[in-house]
Short mmCIF file of C-alpha atoms in Angstrom, two decimals:
data_model
loop_
_atom_site.label_atom_id
_atom_site.label_comp_id
_atom_site.label_asym_id
_atom_site.label_seq_id
_atom_site.Cartn_x
_atom_site.Cartn_y
_atom_site.Cartn_z
CA MET A 18 83.56 155.57 169.12
CA ILE A 19 80.01 156.34 170.18
CA ASN A 20 79.57 158.54 167.09
CA VAL A 21 80.70 155.67 164.86
CA ILE A 22 78.16 153.33 166.47
CA GLU A 23 75.36 155.90 166.35
CA LYS A 24 75.80 156.54 162.62
CA LEU A 25 75.69 152.82 161.97
CA ILE A 26 72.60 151.85 163.99
CA ALA A 27 70.34 154.93 164.11
CA ASN A 28 66.81 153.97 163.05
CA LYS A 29 68.05 150.56 161.86
CA ARG A 30 66.96 147.00 162.52
CA VAL A 31 69.92 145.57 164.42
CA LEU A 32 70.79 141.95 165.17
CA ILE A 33 73.31 140.87 167.79
CA LEU A 34 74.59 137.53 166.49
CA GLY A 35 75.86 135.48 169.43
CA PHE A 36 75.11 136.39 173.03
CA GLY A 37 78.27 135.44 174.86
CA LYS A 38 80.52 137.95 176.60
CA GLU A 39 81.01 140.13 173.51
CA GLY A 40 77.38 139.98 172.42
CA GLN A 41 76.23 141.06 175.86
CA SER A 42 78.75 143.90 175.80
CA THR A 43 77.40 145.09 172.44
CA PHE A 44 73.83 144.87 173.71
CA GLU A 45 74.63 147.10 176.71
CA ILE A 46 76.02 149.84 174.44
CA ILE A 47 73.04 149.68 172.07
CA LYS A 48 70.59 149.65 174.96
CA LYS A 49 72.09 152.84 176.43
CA LEU A 50 71.99 154.64 173.09
CA ALA A 51 68.34 153.64 172.50
CA ILE A 52 68.30 154.90 168.88
CA THR A 53 67.60 151.74 166.89
CA LYS A 54 64.34 150.84 165.21
CA GLU A 55 64.57 147.31 166.60
CA VAL A 56 67.16 145.16 168.39
CA TYR A 57 67.06 141.37 168.20
CA ILE A 58 69.42 138.73 169.54
CA ALA A 59 70.23 135.49 167.71
CA ASP A 60 71.93 132.62 169.49
CA LYS A 61 71.85 128.85 169.15
CA ARG A 62 71.09 128.49 172.87
CA GLU A 63 67.61 128.93 174.23
CA MET A 64 67.26 132.18 176.20
CA GLU A 65 64.72 134.62 177.54
CA VAL A 66 64.23 138.00 175.90
CA PRO A 67 66.34 140.55 177.82
CA ALA A 68 64.79 143.84 178.84
CA PHE A 69 64.90 146.39 175.96
CA ALA A 70 65.40 143.70 173.28
CA ASP A 71 62.56 143.32 170.80
CA GLY A 72 63.01 139.58 170.53
CA VAL A 73 65.35 136.60 170.35
CA ILE A 74 65.93 134.02 167.62
CA THR A 75 67.26 130.70 168.88
CA GLY A 76 67.74 127.10 167.83
CA ASP A 77 69.51 125.35 164.98
CA LYS A 78 68.24 127.84 162.36
CA TYR A 79 69.33 130.99 164.21
CA LEU A 80 71.66 131.90 161.32
CA ASP A 81 68.86 132.00 158.75
CA CYS A 82 67.58 135.44 159.75
CA LEU A 83 70.52 137.77 159.00
CA ASP A 84 69.05 139.42 155.91
CA ASP A 85 65.94 140.38 157.88
CA PHE A 86 68.08 143.08 159.50
CA ASP A 87 70.01 146.16 158.39
CA VAL A 88 73.05 145.73 160.66
CA VAL A 89 74.44 142.56 162.21
CA PHE A 90 77.02 142.59 165.03
CA LYS A 91 78.72 139.21 164.65
CA SER A 92 80.44 137.62 167.64
CA PRO A 93 83.81 135.90 167.04
CA GLY A 94 83.78 132.21 166.26
CA ILE A 95 80.34 132.00 164.65
CA VAL A 96 80.62 130.36 161.24
CA LEU A 97 78.39 131.98 158.63
CA PRO A 98 76.74 129.51 156.21
CA LYS A 99 77.40 131.83 153.24
CA ALA A 100 80.18 134.14 152.14
CA VAL A 101 79.88 137.51 153.85
CA ASP A 102 79.34 139.29 150.51
CA ASP A 103 76.32 137.12 149.79
CA TYR A 104 74.31 138.84 152.54
CA SER A 105 72.33 142.02 151.93
CA CYS A 106 72.75 143.17 155.54
CA HIS A 107 75.82 145.00 156.82
CA ILE A 108 77.86 142.55 158.92
CA THR A 109 80.28 144.12 161.37
CA SER A 110 81.96 143.44 164.72
CA GLN A 111 83.15 145.16 167.86
CA MET A 112 86.80 144.89 166.86
CA ASP A 113 86.38 146.33 163.36
CA LEU A 114 84.39 149.33 164.61
CA PHE A 115 86.82 149.86 167.48
CA LEU A 116 89.81 149.90 165.11
CA LYS A 117 87.94 152.34 162.86
CA ALA A 118 87.52 154.75 165.77
CA TYR A 119 90.83 154.28 167.61
CA LYS A 120 93.25 152.95 164.98
CA ASP A 121 96.02 155.49 165.65
CA ARG A 122 96.41 154.56 169.31
CA CYS A 123 96.03 150.78 168.90
CA ILE A 124 98.74 148.11 169.02
CA GLY A 125 97.23 144.89 167.71
CA ILE A 126 98.85 141.50 168.25
CA THR A 127 97.88 138.21 166.62
CA GLY A 128 99.38 134.81 165.94
CA SER A 129 98.51 131.14 166.21
CA LYS A 130 100.38 131.01 169.51
CA GLY A 131 101.92 133.54 171.89
CA LYS A 132 99.54 136.46 171.36
CA SER A 133 98.09 136.47 174.89
CA THR A 134 101.45 136.55 176.66
CA THR A 135 102.89 139.04 174.15
CA SER A 136 100.00 141.47 174.53
CA SER A 137 99.72 141.20 178.32
CA PHE A 138 103.50 141.61 178.77
CA LEU A 139 103.54 144.66 176.48
CA CYS A 140 100.75 146.20 178.53
CA HIS A 141 102.71 145.52 181.73
CA LEU A 142 105.90 146.96 180.18
CA LEU A 143 104.31 150.21 178.99
CA ARG A 144 102.54 150.73 182.31
CA LEU A 145 105.89 150.43 184.10
CA LYS A 146 107.15 153.21 181.82
CA GLY A 147 104.27 155.35 183.06
CA TYR A 148 101.77 155.21 180.19
CA HIS A 149 98.02 154.85 180.59
CA VAL A 150 97.54 151.50 178.87
CA LEU A 151 94.34 149.56 178.27
CA LEU A 152 94.29 145.87 177.37
CA GLY A 153 91.40 144.18 175.59
CA GLY A 154 90.16 141.95 172.79
CA ASN A 155 90.60 138.20 172.67
CA ILE A 156 92.28 138.36 176.08
CA GLY A 157 88.76 138.18 177.54
CA ILE A 158 87.84 141.88 177.64
CA PRO A 159 85.39 143.03 174.91
CA VAL A 160 86.75 146.20 173.35
CA PHE A 161 83.47 148.09 173.80
CA ASP A 162 84.06 147.69 177.55
CA LEU A 163 87.21 149.83 177.19
CA ILE A 164 85.42 152.88 175.78
CA LYS A 165 84.59 154.47 179.14
CA ASP A 166 88.27 154.37 180.24
CA ILE A 167 89.89 155.83 177.12
CA ASP A 168 91.35 159.33 177.41
CA GLU A 169 93.46 161.41 175.02
CA ASP A 170 96.72 159.84 176.24
CA SER A 171 95.64 156.21 176.28
CA ILE A 172 97.57 153.47 174.51
CA ILE A 173 95.39 150.47 173.65
CA VAL A 174 96.97 147.01 173.40
CA LEU A 175 94.73 144.46 171.68
CA GLU A 176 95.03 140.72 171.48
CA ILE A 177 93.20 139.96 168.23
CA SER A 178 92.06 136.51 167.15
CA CYS A 179 91.57 135.23 163.61
CA HIS A 180 87.81 135.33 164.21
CA GLN A 181 87.99 139.03 165.12
CA LEU A 182 90.03 139.70 161.98
CA GLU A 183 88.05 137.53 159.58
CA TYR A 184 85.87 140.29 158.09
CA ALA A 185 87.91 143.29 159.27
CA HIS A 186 88.13 146.43 157.15
CA ASN A 187 90.44 148.25 159.57
CA SER A 188 93.88 147.50 160.98
CA PRO A 189 95.76 148.88 164.02
CA HIS A 190 98.47 151.53 163.63
CA ILE A 191 101.04 149.09 165.04
CA ALA A 192 100.43 145.46 164.07
CA VAL A 193 102.25 142.34 165.24
CA LEU A 194 101.93 139.02 163.40
CA LEU A 195 103.87 136.49 165.47
CA ASN A 196 103.26 133.32 163.48
CA ILE A 197 100.73 131.32 161.48
CA PHE A 198 100.41 127.57 162.05
CA GLU A 199 97.68 125.08 161.21
CA GLU A 200 94.73 125.97 163.43
CA HIS A 201 90.92 126.34 163.33
CA LEU A 202 90.61 124.24 160.19
CA ASP A 203 87.15 123.14 161.33
CA HIS A 204 86.07 126.79 161.02
CA TYR A 205 87.93 127.87 157.88
CA GLY A 206 88.10 124.67 155.89
CA SER A 207 91.65 125.34 154.68
CA PHE A 208 94.93 126.72 155.99
CA GLU A 209 94.89 129.37 153.25
CA LYS A 210 91.60 130.85 154.44
CA TYR A 211 92.80 130.83 158.05
CA ALA A 212 96.05 132.58 157.08
CA ALA A 213 94.10 135.16 155.08
CA ALA A 214 92.06 136.05 158.17
CA LYS A 215 95.24 136.52 160.22
CA LYS A 216 96.77 138.81 157.60
CA ASN A 217 93.90 141.27 157.94
CA ILE A 218 95.81 142.64 160.92
CA PHE A 219 97.99 144.56 158.43
CA LEU A 220 96.19 144.48 155.06
CA ASN A 221 94.28 147.66 155.89
CA GLN A 222 97.33 149.56 157.13
CA ASN A 223 98.84 152.48 155.19
CA GLU A 224 102.30 153.91 154.57
CA ASN A 225 102.32 155.60 158.00
CA ASP A 226 101.68 152.37 159.90
CA ILE A 227 104.09 149.85 161.42
CA LEU A 228 104.21 146.05 161.11
CA TYR A 229 106.28 143.57 163.11
CA ILE A 230 106.18 140.18 161.40
CA ASN A 231 107.73 136.73 161.48
CA LYS A 232 110.16 136.23 158.58
CA ASP A 233 108.25 133.09 157.60
CA ASN A 234 105.20 135.24 156.87
CA ASP A 235 107.06 138.19 155.34
CA GLN A 236 105.11 140.38 152.91
CA GLU A 237 107.41 141.83 150.25
CA ASP A 238 104.82 144.24 148.88
CA TYR A 239 103.89 145.75 152.27
CA GLN A 240 103.65 149.55 151.97
CA GLY A 241 104.17 150.61 155.59
CA HIS A 242 107.16 150.42 157.95
CA LYS A 243 107.99 146.71 158.22
CA HIS A 244 110.26 145.08 160.79
CA LEU A 245 111.14 141.37 160.84
CA ILE A 246 111.00 140.09 164.41
CA ASN A 247 114.41 138.85 165.56
CA LYS A 248 115.12 137.55 169.06
CA ASN A 249 118.75 138.70 168.71
CA VAL A 250 117.66 142.31 169.43
CA LEU A 251 117.16 141.34 173.08
CA PRO A 252 119.93 142.32 175.53
CA PHE A 253 120.02 138.70 176.84
CA SER A 254 119.98 135.24 175.28
CA SER A 255 118.15 133.20 177.91
CA LEU A 256 115.36 133.89 180.37
CA ASP A 257 117.13 131.56 182.80
CA ASP A 258 119.74 134.31 183.26
CA ILE A 259 117.18 136.76 184.64
CA GLU A 260 116.63 136.28 188.35
CA GLY A 261 112.96 136.33 189.35
CA CYS A 262 111.63 135.92 185.80
CA SER A 263 108.56 133.65 185.78
CA LEU A 264 108.63 132.99 182.03
CA SER A 265 110.53 129.91 180.92
CA GLY A 266 111.40 128.56 177.50
CA ASP A 267 113.34 129.88 174.53
CA HIS A 268 110.14 130.23 172.46
CA PHE A 269 109.20 133.26 174.58
CA LEU A 270 112.32 135.11 173.35
CA PHE A 271 110.83 135.66 169.91
CA ASP A 272 107.59 137.08 171.34
CA LEU A 273 109.47 139.28 173.78
CA ALA A 274 111.61 140.62 170.93
CA ALA A 275 108.50 142.16 169.38
CA ASP A 276 107.59 143.78 172.72
CA TYR A 277 111.17 144.99 173.16
CA GLU A 278 111.16 146.79 169.80
CA ILE A 279 107.74 148.33 170.40
CA GLY A 280 108.93 149.42 173.82
CA LYS A 281 111.81 151.27 172.18
CA LEU A 282 109.26 153.24 170.11
CA TYR A 283 107.80 154.45 173.39
CA GLY A 284 111.13 155.21 175.06
CA VAL A 285 111.38 152.12 177.27
CA GLU A 286 114.90 151.68 178.64
CA ASP A 287 116.54 148.27 179.17
CA ASP A 288 116.36 148.54 182.97
CA ILE A 289 112.56 148.91 182.75
CA PHE A 290 112.40 145.92 180.40
CA TYR A 291 114.33 143.82 182.94
CA GLU A 292 112.05 145.05 185.71
CA ALA A 293 109.04 144.05 183.64
CA LEU A 294 110.45 140.53 183.22
CA ARG A 295 110.99 140.21 186.98
CA THR A 296 107.53 141.46 187.92
CA PHE A 297 105.38 140.00 185.15
CA LYS A 298 103.00 137.24 186.24
CA PRO A 299 102.33 134.75 183.42
CA LEU A 300 98.73 134.15 182.44
CA PRO A 301 97.03 130.95 183.64
CA HIS A 302 97.07 127.83 181.45
CA ARG A 303 100.16 128.93 179.51
CA LEU A 304 102.88 126.53 180.63
CA GLU A 305 101.83 127.43 184.19
CA TYR A 306 103.64 125.65 187.03
CA PHE A 307 101.07 125.12 189.77
CA GLY A 308 102.70 122.79 192.29
CA THR A 309 104.57 119.61 193.16
CA TYR A 310 102.50 116.60 194.12
CA GLN A 311 103.95 113.23 195.13
CA GLY A 312 107.30 114.61 194.03
CA ILE A 313 106.09 115.44 190.51
CA ARG A 314 106.12 119.02 189.19
CA PHE A 315 102.91 119.73 187.29
CA TYR A 316 102.44 122.28 184.49
CA ASP A 317 99.16 123.45 182.95
CA ASP A 318 99.54 124.33 179.27
CA SER A 319 95.86 123.88 178.44
CA ILE A 320 95.93 126.74 175.93
CA SER A 321 98.01 124.46 173.69
CA THR A 322 95.97 123.64 170.57
CA ILE A 323 98.64 123.07 167.89
CA ASN A 324 101.76 120.97 167.22
CA GLU A 325 104.18 123.79 167.94
CA SER A 326 102.83 124.56 171.42
CA ALA A 327 103.25 120.96 172.60
CA ILE A 328 106.75 120.82 171.10
CA ASN A 329 107.68 124.07 172.85
CA ALA A 330 106.31 122.75 176.13
CA ILE A 331 108.52 119.65 175.94
CA ALA A 332 111.56 121.74 175.00
CA SER A 333 110.96 124.32 177.73
CA ILE A 334 110.56 122.16 180.84
CA LYS A 335 113.61 120.72 182.55
CA ASP A 336 113.51 117.04 183.57
CA ILE A 337 110.21 116.47 181.81
CA GLY A 338 108.95 113.00 182.60
CA SER A 339 105.57 112.90 180.88
CA ILE A 340 103.24 114.81 178.62
CA LEU A 341 99.46 114.56 178.26
CA ILE A 342 98.22 115.18 174.72
CA GLY A 343 94.83 115.11 173.01
CA GLY A 344 91.43 116.70 172.55
CA LEU A 345 89.08 117.51 169.68
CA ASP A 346 90.24 116.31 166.28
CA ARG A 347 89.88 119.30 163.94
CA GLY A 348 91.72 117.82 160.99
CA ILE A 349 95.16 119.17 161.92
CA ASP A 350 98.19 117.41 160.44
CA TYR A 351 100.04 115.98 163.45
CA SER A 352 103.05 114.64 161.54
CA LYS A 353 105.39 117.35 162.87
CA LEU A 354 104.51 116.56 166.48
CA VAL A 355 104.71 112.82 165.87
CA GLU A 356 108.21 113.10 164.37
CA TYR A 357 109.31 115.17 167.37
CA LEU A 358 107.89 112.64 169.82
CA LYS A 359 109.67 109.81 168.00
CA GLU A 360 113.00 111.54 168.74
CA GLY A 361 112.50 110.68 172.41
CA HIS A 362 112.56 114.13 174.02
CA VAL A 363 110.00 112.81 176.52
CA LYS A 364 109.79 109.11 177.40
CA ASN A 365 106.25 108.91 178.79
CA ILE A 366 103.38 110.00 176.54
CA CYS A 367 99.70 109.79 177.38
CA LEU A 368 97.27 110.26 174.48
CA MET A 369 93.58 110.96 175.07
CA TYR A 370 90.34 111.80 173.29
CA ALA A 371 89.91 111.80 169.50
CA SER A 372 93.12 113.54 168.45
CA GLY A 373 95.12 111.46 170.92
CA LYS A 374 93.98 108.28 169.23
CA LYS A 375 94.89 109.79 165.85
CA ILE A 376 98.41 110.58 167.10
CA ALA A 377 98.74 107.08 168.54
CA ASP A 378 98.00 105.61 165.10
CA LEU A 379 100.65 107.85 163.54
CA LEU A 380 103.22 106.94 166.19
CA GLY A 381 102.77 103.25 165.60
CA VAL A 382 105.11 100.83 167.37
CA THR A 383 107.70 102.66 169.47
CA GLU A 384 110.06 102.04 172.35
CA LEU A 385 108.55 105.01 174.17
CA ASN A 386 106.09 104.45 176.99
CA VAL A 387 102.86 105.41 175.22
CA ALA A 388 99.40 105.02 176.71
CA VAL A 389 96.06 105.67 175.04
CA VAL A 390 93.25 106.59 177.44
CA GLU A 391 89.71 107.85 177.12
CA ASN A 392 89.83 111.15 179.02
CA LEU A 393 91.75 113.57 181.20
CA ASP A 394 90.84 111.76 184.42
CA GLU A 395 92.48 108.57 183.20
CA ALA A 396 95.46 110.58 181.92
CA ILE A 397 96.03 112.11 185.36
CA ASP A 398 95.94 108.70 187.03
CA TRP A 399 98.45 107.47 184.46
CA ALA A 400 100.70 110.51 185.05
CA PHE A 401 101.02 109.84 188.76
CA GLU A 402 101.94 106.22 188.04
CA ASN A 403 104.45 106.88 185.26
CA THR A 404 106.09 110.29 185.58
CA GLY A 405 108.42 109.60 188.51
CA ALA A 406 109.38 111.80 191.45
CA GLY A 407 111.78 114.60 190.57
CA HIS A 408 110.36 114.92 187.08
CA ALA A 409 107.69 117.12 185.49
CA CYS A 410 104.32 116.30 183.96
CA VAL A 411 102.86 118.71 181.41
CA LEU A 412 99.31 118.95 180.09
CA SER A 413 99.86 120.33 176.57
CA PRO A 414 96.98 118.91 174.50
CA ALA A 415 97.89 120.25 171.03
CA ALA A 416 94.13 120.19 170.43
CA ALA A 417 90.99 122.16 171.15
CA SER A 418 88.93 121.45 174.26
CA TYR A 419 85.48 121.72 172.65
CA GLY A 420 83.25 118.71 172.96
CA TYR A 421 84.91 117.70 176.21
CA PHE A 422 85.17 121.03 178.04
CA LYS A 423 83.60 124.46 177.61
CA ASN A 424 86.96 126.02 176.76
CA PHE A 425 90.68 125.68 177.46
CA GLU A 426 90.28 127.54 180.77
CA GLU A 427 87.80 124.98 182.07
CA ARG A 428 90.09 122.16 180.90
CA GLY A 429 93.08 123.69 182.69
CA ASP A 430 91.15 124.37 185.88
CA TYR A 431 89.81 120.82 185.90
CA PHE A 432 93.33 119.46 185.42
CA LYS A 433 94.70 121.47 188.33
CA GLU A 434 91.85 120.57 190.65
CA ARG A 435 92.10 116.84 189.89
CA VAL A 436 95.88 116.84 190.35
CA ARG A 437 95.64 118.67 193.68
CA ASN A 438 92.96 116.32 194.95
CA HIS A 439 94.48 113.12 193.61
CA GLY A 440 94.33 110.31 196.14
#
């Protein structure tokens, strides 16, 4: 990996585009190598020049400088004002370089929903089998931070976002594409462009590689070893039958089926798979039960940003009394969610923020108990008044948090704190 980076940046003018967690990780590697001609950082936020950096470029025009450099390390989520081929500089990323160096030992997982749980469970499963497994990527661990821990026997499980795949020229040896739903349209402009970014997880594979894919996204002309994910391969039909399992909801069965088949490639027996289900701790903000207050069971599903996640939340929770929906309006078509809500699977619906108001307009007149409020604080007050003891309340926004919260984690943490401290 270090050799790959050295060849790319030696005696070059290098720009780190975006100085969040991944940008800072890239900067630390480049600083230690100390072989560049210059290193600059570009970020919209104002910031001081870090030690070793030659300068920073900030403000609204921070994206205007890319062609002043030889190599640009782009952080995920930054929207370039031009097509990538229109730049004279070489634009790359941590993930693409990492896959170039470690492709043969990488298992990459993507999808509009489910990729975090699928990747973290697979890591847990393979560790129980006795493998040295590293987990990184969109899960919150920059892949350059893994380099120091990789040895010749390491298996690397990567959660990979559409932003990390957008300009990728390399794919993992084992790729998993769970699903593609309408998402990130504010970034991509169309569903087709978003789907194209997701498909980069396998487009650079070869005939020796392996792909696990949803039948709805099947690729007939794929040249490698393709497997359609099927939940029927599992040795059980419901997670409710597994004592001690913290995952709930039939939608997890599909994701677990991919992990089950990959586990078989690595010799994982069924008894280890069951043990993994009993000992796995679900990630925060993913249909996370966090307590009963005033007789109401509360669930934090703040990671929910699309129709399907809110629908799955309603279908997965027993005795659901209310759901809180809404956030940033990114142009998503909410008709599927609206039709599901009209069927009356949950009687009490609280809609908030911009997308909540959009959904309310689509719902129109209904016999359901629907409230439209301004923000999450008002939604929580409403939930305590309307859910009813013995029932569950779920925050599953089906929308992004941006503009109201820093990220979905902050939204979920705020929800839990306000519920716990409710008067």
